[in-house]
Amino acid sequence: MSQTVADHVLQRLRDWDVQHVFGYAGDGINGLLAAWERAGNQPEFVQARHEEMAAFEAVGYAKFTGRPGVCAATSGPGAIHLLNGLYDAKLDHVPVVALVGQTARSAMGGNYQQEVDLTTLFKDVAHEYCEMVMVPEQLPNVLDRAMRIAMSRRTVTALIIPSDVQELEYVAPGHAFKMVPSSLDMSWSAPVPPDVEIARAAEVLNSGQKVAMLIGQGARGAAQEVTETADVLGAGVAKALLGKDVLSDELPWVTGSIGLLGTRPSYEMMADCDTLLVVGSNFPYSQFLPEFDQARAVQIDIDPTMVGLRYPFEVNLVGDAAATLRRLLPLLDRRTDRSWREDIEGKVRRWSEVMQRRAFTAADPINPELVFHELSSRLPDDAIVAADSGSSANWYARHIKLRGNMRGSLSGTLATMGPGVPYVIGAKTGNPHRPCFALVGDGAMQMNGINELITISKYWRSWADPRMVIAVLHNNDLNQVTWELRAMGGSPQFLPSQQLPNFPYAGYARSLGLHGVLAEKPEDVAPAWEEALAADRPCVVEFATDPAVPPIPPHATLEQIEKAAESIIRGDTDRIDMVVEGLRSKVQEMLPGTKDHPDQVDPGRPLTDRP
Ligand SMILES: Cc1ncc(C[n+]2csc(CCOP(=O)(O)OP(=O)(O)O)c2C)c(N)n1
């Protein structure tokens, strides 16, 4: 029986074992939609509320399954809507393939309805591969290349298929001049640097006494090798946010996140080390790495275009993290003096106590740090966690202890608002047995999360484990930016841009047939999590959190907090509690049991009393 081009596209996606396509309809892809109907919805078309959400869902799917995400949208407006999600994939190095429609060939160039120059529009986001299908014989070659390039370069590729081409009869490329046949098979190999380069790296790493390691998502699959290397070198390991789930946060020498959202032990380890080993990380903020002349440094990265950035590395090894570390390990000298590592472990212990105290510091009404602290110990072993951009990214970075098989991610590089809810929809689509958690601000919920709850209500009954928890930090404020305004310029809060209208998140979830819980006081936080975890369906937990709790960077000084306080005095409309909360959080780090008073800790003592 004859096939249309659209039938062939879906057939080829199935051949690539693509099981889901996240998308939204439109007449620019009507040919594909008709083919989907004929194909019995294989691969399954997962309908988002908005094409940007479809793209985020493809990114979440790819991040949490390791398989390429595929999304589809109509020509013109649908294709334009995909873009932000596609940039999120590109910047976080996630394989996503976009299939978009285009006006019919006969109308092209005629200023026709919905005609947008999609090749130019997608040329940046899909710069490694962006092709228009003009005749059937281009397939399967262009689709195979789109899949292969997205996977091998961990990037975005796009296929633009004009609407009339979708409905043409499919004709395979012939054994002839100017025909390009294609095949599916592909084997993966892990590059390893030459021995002589590995020996150069070993010389650098053996020369110092105080070794700091930084790992990112490129170290995924190398947890064992990273652990052994850190052990031999007596090193501590900091994690860039996208690599947070690579190594357990419960290991005593793991200092946790780094950067503005990072921990104090990571900050101090980088400030004091004499040697640096970076594995699979493109962490951009070099001010959180050692001073340029302070440490001898080695980098390992699989991508030759990404080495040598961020720090004056002496040796840049291009190779797979696990395979390269395995070659490196026999050349490394075991450090017999363990005092550097013991010092790091002590700082990690004390930081954990500080975080506990910060979580239990009083706020009005709920301290957001308490919300994350109470979730951390309750996360099931196979949990998948996504944080949105906003203050929740800070609390996710510092308070959530990922361990074992858990996975976690966020928009690490684009840092866009809005991926929290669609990421877990993508995660759940690919991992229907795993409980998923989205940690989202009220601004991000109002931007798009609320709408995507409708998508959850449409699909949740098909999930093997229906547990999906959407936690909303209801603070009526675009809080992260409010604090950035305060910290950077000491500028007062600009209410027309920062204040958010009220919305009943839990009530709205209930109206959709989901579970909804409202936590209004600190005592409600733990029971709210318990209720959400025990729910027989997806649940929105709305926490009435205090916008006055500052996401303080690890190196913030009391003077900087005072500067923020100044903005309030100069006209910031928020309560004077801002000053009090900021100072109080900082003071938690100075209390007995912290760096200055290591021996007098009482971690069990909740500091719930207000001054
Ligand atoms: C698409 C997009 N728009 C704007 C921003 C800038 N931005 C970063 S965080 C943030 C505030 C987020 O507010 P909310 O979701 O309420 O979380 P909160 O910080 O209050 O916890 C804004 C506006 C962004 N990163 N992405």
mmCIF file of N, CA, C and O and ligand atoms in Angstrom, residues 52 56 84 368 388-395 414-419 440-448 473-484 497-498 500 505 545 547 551, ligand 1:
data_model
loop_
_atom_site.group_PDB
_atom_site.id
_atom_site.type_symbol
_atom_site.label_atom_id
_atom_site.label_comp_id
_atom_site.label_asym_id
_atom_site.label_seq_id
_atom_site.Cartn_x
_atom_site.Cartn_y
_atom_site.Cartn_z
ATOM 1 N N GLU A 52 5.375 26.003 23.442
ATOM 2 C CA GLU A 52 6.571 26.136 24.290
ATOM 3 C C GLU A 52 6.580 25.022 25.336
ATOM 4 O O GLU A 52 7.631 24.476 25.674
ATOM 5 N N PHE A 56 9.325 22.154 26.161
ATOM 6 C CA PHE A 56 9.851 21.865 27.515
ATOM 7 C C PHE A 56 9.604 20.396 27.888
ATOM 8 O O PHE A 56 10.434 19.768 28.554
ATOM 9 N N ASN A 84 11.507 28.978 22.726
ATOM 10 C CA ASN A 84 12.148 29.099 24.037
ATOM 11 C C ASN A 84 12.504 27.727 24.614
ATOM 12 O O ASN A 84 13.584 27.536 25.175
ATOM 13 N N PRO A 368 10.391 29.440 53.184
ATOM 14 C CA PRO A 368 10.497 28.521 52.035
ATOM 15 C C PRO A 368 11.583 27.465 52.226
ATOM 16 O O PRO A 368 11.500 26.362 51.676
ATOM 17 N N ASP A 388 11.943 25.080 39.106
ATOM 18 C CA ASP A 388 11.784 26.175 38.137
ATOM 19 C C ASP A 388 12.842 27.236 38.416
ATOM 20 O O ASP A 388 13.584 27.158 39.399
ATOM 21 N N SER A 389 12.903 28.232 37.524
ATOM 22 C CA SER A 389 13.820 29.349 37.766
ATOM 23 C C SER A 389 13.117 30.335 38.692
ATOM 24 O O SER A 389 11.968 30.686 38.462
ATOM 25 N N GLY A 390 13.820 30.780 39.703
ATOM 26 C CA GLY A 390 13.217 31.621 40.727
ATOM 27 C C GLY A 390 13.865 31.261 42.044
ATOM 28 O O GLY A 390 14.886 30.543 42.056
ATOM 29 N N SER A 391 13.303 31.702 43.136
ATOM 30 C CA SER A 391 13.943 31.394 44.410
ATOM 31 C C SER A 391 13.967 29.885 44.643
ATOM 32 O O SER A 391 14.847 29.368 45.336
ATOM 33 N N SER A 392 13.012 29.153 44.037
ATOM 34 C CA SER A 392 12.989 27.699 44.256
ATOM 35 C C SER A 392 14.287 27.048 43.780
ATOM 36 O O SER A 392 14.708 26.031 44.340
ATOM 37 N N ALA A 393 14.943 27.621 42.763
ATOM 38 C CA ALA A 393 16.208 27.038 42.296
ATOM 39 C C ALA A 393 17.267 27.107 43.406
ATOM 40 O O ALA A 393 18.070 26.185 43.573
ATOM 41 N N ASN A 394 17.248 28.190 44.179
ATOM 42 C CA ASN A 394 18.190 28.323 45.308
ATOM 43 C C ASN A 394 17.948 27.240 46.347
ATOM 44 O O ASN A 394 18.877 26.575 46.808
ATOM 45 N N TRP A 395 16.668 27.097 46.707
ATOM 46 C CA TRP A 395 16.361 26.154 47.796
ATOM 47 C C TRP A 395 16.561 24.715 47.327
ATOM 48 O O TRP A 395 16.968 23.847 48.095
ATOM 49 N N LEU A 414 19.851 28.374 30.194
ATOM 50 C CA LEU A 414 18.946 29.438 29.754
ATOM 51 C C LEU A 414 18.283 30.072 30.970
ATOM 52 O O LEU A 414 17.917 31.241 30.946
ATOM 53 N N ALA A 415 18.155 29.273 32.039
ATOM 54 C CA ALA A 415 17.517 29.741 33.271
ATOM 55 C C ALA A 415 16.184 30.405 32.967
ATOM 56 O O ALA A 415 15.863 31.469 33.496
ATOM 57 N N THR A 416 15.424 29.754 32.123
ATOM 58 C CA THR A 416 14.115 30.314 31.777
ATOM 59 C C THR A 416 13.085 29.981 32.843
ATOM 60 O O THR A 416 13.158 28.921 33.472
ATOM 61 N N MET A 417 12.144 30.877 33.034
ATOM 62 C CA MET A 417 10.991 30.540 33.859
ATOM 63 C C MET A 417 10.093 29.590 33.070
ATOM 64 O O MET A 417 10.048 29.641 31.841
ATOM 65 N N GLY A 418 9.407 28.739 33.787
ATOM 66 C CA GLY A 418 8.343 27.961 33.158
ATOM 67 C C GLY A 418 8.574 26.491 32.897
ATOM 68 O O GLY A 418 7.615 25.791 32.590
ATOM 69 N N PRO A 419 9.788 25.945 33.022
ATOM 70 C CA PRO A 419 9.918 24.529 32.663
ATOM 71 C C PRO A 419 9.507 23.545 33.770
ATOM 72 O O PRO A 419 9.361 22.358 33.489
ATOM 73 N N VAL A 440 8.046 25.033 42.133
ATOM 74 C CA VAL A 440 7.767 26.130 41.209
ATOM 75 C C VAL A 440 7.293 27.375 41.958
ATOM 76 O O VAL A 440 6.527 27.281 42.926
ATOM 77 N N GLY A 441 7.708 28.549 41.495
ATOM 78 C CA GLY A 441 7.225 29.798 42.071
ATOM 79 C C GLY A 441 5.841 30.151 41.539
ATOM 80 O O GLY A 441 5.401 29.624 40.510
ATOM 81 N N ASP A 442 5.171 31.075 42.238
ATOM 82 C CA ASP A 442 3.826 31.438 41.772
ATOM 83 C C ASP A 442 3.892 32.207 40.447
ATOM 84 O O ASP A 442 2.971 32.121 39.628
ATOM 85 N N GLY A 443 4.992 32.939 40.203
ATOM 86 C CA GLY A 443 5.134 33.632 38.920
ATOM 87 C C GLY A 443 5.191 32.629 37.779
ATOM 88 O O GLY A 443 4.527 32.794 36.751
ATOM 89 N N ALA A 444 5.979 31.578 37.947
ATOM 90 C CA ALA A 444 6.090 30.559 36.900
ATOM 91 C C ALA A 444 4.770 29.812 36.739
ATOM 92 O O ALA A 444 4.385 29.455 35.615
ATOM 93 N N MET A 445 4.065 29.604 37.829
ATOM 94 C CA MET A 445 2.751 28.949 37.713
ATOM 95 C C MET A 445 1.812 29.822 36.889
ATOM 96 O O MET A 445 1.086 29.337 36.033
ATOM 97 N N GLN A 446 1.845 31.139 37.170
ATOM 98 C CA GLN A 446 0.936 32.018 36.430
ATOM 99 C C GLN A 446 1.378 32.175 34.976
ATOM 100 O O GLN A 446 0.566 32.425 34.094
ATOM 101 N N MET A 447 2.690 32.060 34.744
ATOM 102 C CA MET A 447 3.194 32.178 33.369
ATOM 103 C C MET A 447 2.658 31.034 32.519
ATOM 104 O O MET A 447 2.221 31.224 31.393
ATOM 105 N N ASN A 448 2.715 29.810 33.033
ATOM 106 C CA ASN A 448 2.259 28.675 32.218
ATOM 107 C C ASN A 448 1.929 27.403 33.016
ATOM 108 O O ASN A 448 1.258 26.526 32.502
ATOM 109 N N LEU A 473 5.382 27.872 45.514
ATOM 110 C CA LEU A 473 5.767 28.848 46.534
ATOM 111 C C LEU A 473 4.906 30.085 46.333
ATOM 112 O O LEU A 473 5.171 30.904 45.450
ATOM 113 N N HIS A 474 3.853 30.175 47.120
ATOM 114 C CA HIS A 474 2.891 31.278 46.952
ATOM 115 C C HIS A 474 3.360 32.453 47.821
ATOM 116 O O HIS A 474 3.058 32.515 49.010
ATOM 117 N N ASN A 475 4.138 33.353 47.209
ATOM 118 C CA ASN A 475 4.641 34.509 47.961
ATOM 119 C C ASN A 475 4.185 35.834 47.334
ATOM 120 O O ASN A 475 4.633 36.906 47.747
ATOM 121 N N ASN A 476 3.333 35.725 46.294
ATOM 122 C CA ASN A 476 2.799 36.925 45.619
ATOM 123 C C ASN A 476 3.883 37.877 45.116
ATOM 124 O O ASN A 476 3.690 39.092 45.063
ATOM 125 N N ASP A 477 5.022 37.318 44.767
ATOM 126 C CA ASP A 477 6.162 38.165 44.406
ATOM 127 C C ASP A 477 7.026 37.426 43.377
ATOM 128 O O ASP A 477 7.131 36.200 43.426
ATOM 129 N N LEU A 478 7.626 38.181 42.460
ATOM 130 C CA LEU A 478 8.664 37.594 41.600
ATOM 131 C C LEU A 478 9.959 37.677 42.412
ATOM 132 O O LEU A 478 10.848 38.480 42.145
ATOM 133 N N ASN A 479 10.039 36.819 43.399
ATOM 134 C CA ASN A 479 10.947 37.022 44.518
ATOM 135 C C ASN A 479 12.426 37.017 44.157
ATOM 136 O O ASN A 479 13.203 37.822 44.684
ATOM 137 N N GLN A 480 12.811 36.114 43.252
ATOM 138 C CA GLN A 480 14.230 36.040 42.900
ATOM 139 C C GLN A 480 14.701 37.381 42.337
ATOM 140 O O GLN A 480 15.762 37.887 42.700
ATOM 141 N N VAL A 481 13.898 37.953 41.450
ATOM 142 C CA VAL A 481 14.295 39.219 40.834
ATOM 143 C C VAL A 481 14.188 40.354 41.850
ATOM 144 O O VAL A 481 15.021 41.272 41.868
ATOM 145 N N THR A 482 13.202 40.289 42.717
ATOM 146 C CA THR A 482 13.084 41.302 43.774
ATOM 147 C C THR A 482 14.371 41.341 44.594
ATOM 148 O O THR A 482 14.921 42.415 44.875
ATOM 149 N N TRP A 483 14.884 40.142 44.913
ATOM 150 C CA TRP A 483 16.125 40.103 45.708
ATOM 151 C C TRP A 483 17.338 40.526 44.889
ATOM 152 O O TRP A 483 18.259 41.147 45.413
ATOM 153 N N GLU A 484 17.309 40.186 43.580
ATOM 154 C CA GLU A 484 18.418 40.626 42.725
ATOM 155 C C GLU A 484 18.442 42.150 42.658
ATOM 156 O O GLU A 484 19.504 42.776 42.729
ATOM 157 N N SER A 497 6.130 45.831 38.695
ATOM 158 C CA SER A 497 6.730 44.677 38.008
ATOM 159 C C SER A 497 6.848 43.453 38.906
ATOM 160 O O SER A 497 6.940 42.338 38.408
ATOM 161 N N GLN A 498 6.870 43.641 40.214
ATOM 162 C CA GLN A 498 7.230 42.522 41.090
ATOM 163 C C GLN A 498 6.050 41.832 41.778
ATOM 164 O O GLN A 498 6.104 40.636 42.036
ATOM 165 N N LEU A 500 2.581 40.038 42.451
ATOM 166 C CA LEU A 500 1.735 39.150 41.650
ATOM 167 C C LEU A 500 0.308 39.120 42.193
ATOM 168 O O LEU A 500 0.105 39.174 43.411
ATOM 169 N N TYR A 505 -4.091 28.212 43.875
ATOM 170 C CA TYR A 505 -3.445 27.115 43.138
ATOM 171 C C TYR A 505 -4.022 25.745 43.520
ATOM 172 O O TYR A 505 -4.361 24.938 42.655
ATOM 173 N N THR A 545 4.412 31.127 51.409
ATOM 174 C CA THR A 545 5.794 31.374 51.838
ATOM 175 C C THR A 545 6.085 32.867 51.981
ATOM 176 O O THR A 545 5.437 33.710 51.369
ATOM 177 N N PRO A 547 8.101 36.115 51.379
ATOM 178 C CA PRO A 547 9.053 36.673 50.408
ATOM 179 C C PRO A 547 10.218 37.394 51.076
ATOM 180 O O PRO A 547 11.165 37.813 50.398
ATOM 181 N N PRO A 551 17.353 34.668 49.404
ATOM 182 C CA PRO A 551 18.225 33.618 48.879
ATOM 183 C C PRO A 551 19.679 34.100 48.916
ATOM 184 O O PRO A 551 20.226 34.524 47.906
HETATM 185 C C1 LIG B 1 10.984 33.584 30.688
HETATM 186 C C2 LIG B 1 11.643 34.362 31.778
HETATM 187 N N1 LIG B 1 11.196 35.591 32.117
HETATM 188 C C3 LIG B 1 11.779 36.277 33.127
HETATM 189 C C4 LIG B 1 12.837 35.757 33.811
HETATM 190 C C5 LIG B 1 13.510 36.552 34.933
HETATM 191 N N2 LIG B 1 13.184 35.910 36.215
HETATM 192 C C6 LIG B 1 13.984 34.997 36.799
HETATM 193 S S1 LIG B 1 13.403 34.427 38.228
HETATM 194 C C7 LIG B 1 12.065 35.421 38.144
HETATM 195 C C8 LIG B 1 11.045 35.463 39.243
HETATM 196 C C9 LIG B 1 10.347 34.166 39.426
HETATM 197 O O1 LIG B 1 9.249 34.388 40.251
HETATM 198 P P1 LIG B 1 8.412 33.204 40.829
HETATM 199 O O2 LIG B 1 8.163 32.183 39.770
HETATM 200 O O3 LIG B 1 7.217 33.748 41.513
HETATM 201 O O4 LIG B 1 9.394 32.547 41.875
HETATM 202 P P2 LIG B 1 9.991 33.192 43.194
HETATM 203 O O5 LIG B 1 11.327 33.739 42.847
HETATM 204 O O6 LIG B 1 9.032 34.243 43.670
HETATM 205 O O7 LIG B 1 10.086 32.058 44.146
HETATM 206 C C10 LIG B 1 12.083 36.198 36.978
HETATM 207 C C11 LIG B 1 11.047 37.202 36.618
HETATM 208 C C12 LIG B 1 13.299 34.480 33.409
HETATM 209 N N3 LIG B 1 14.353 33.889 33.990
HETATM 210 N N4 LIG B 1 12.656 33.810 32.421
#
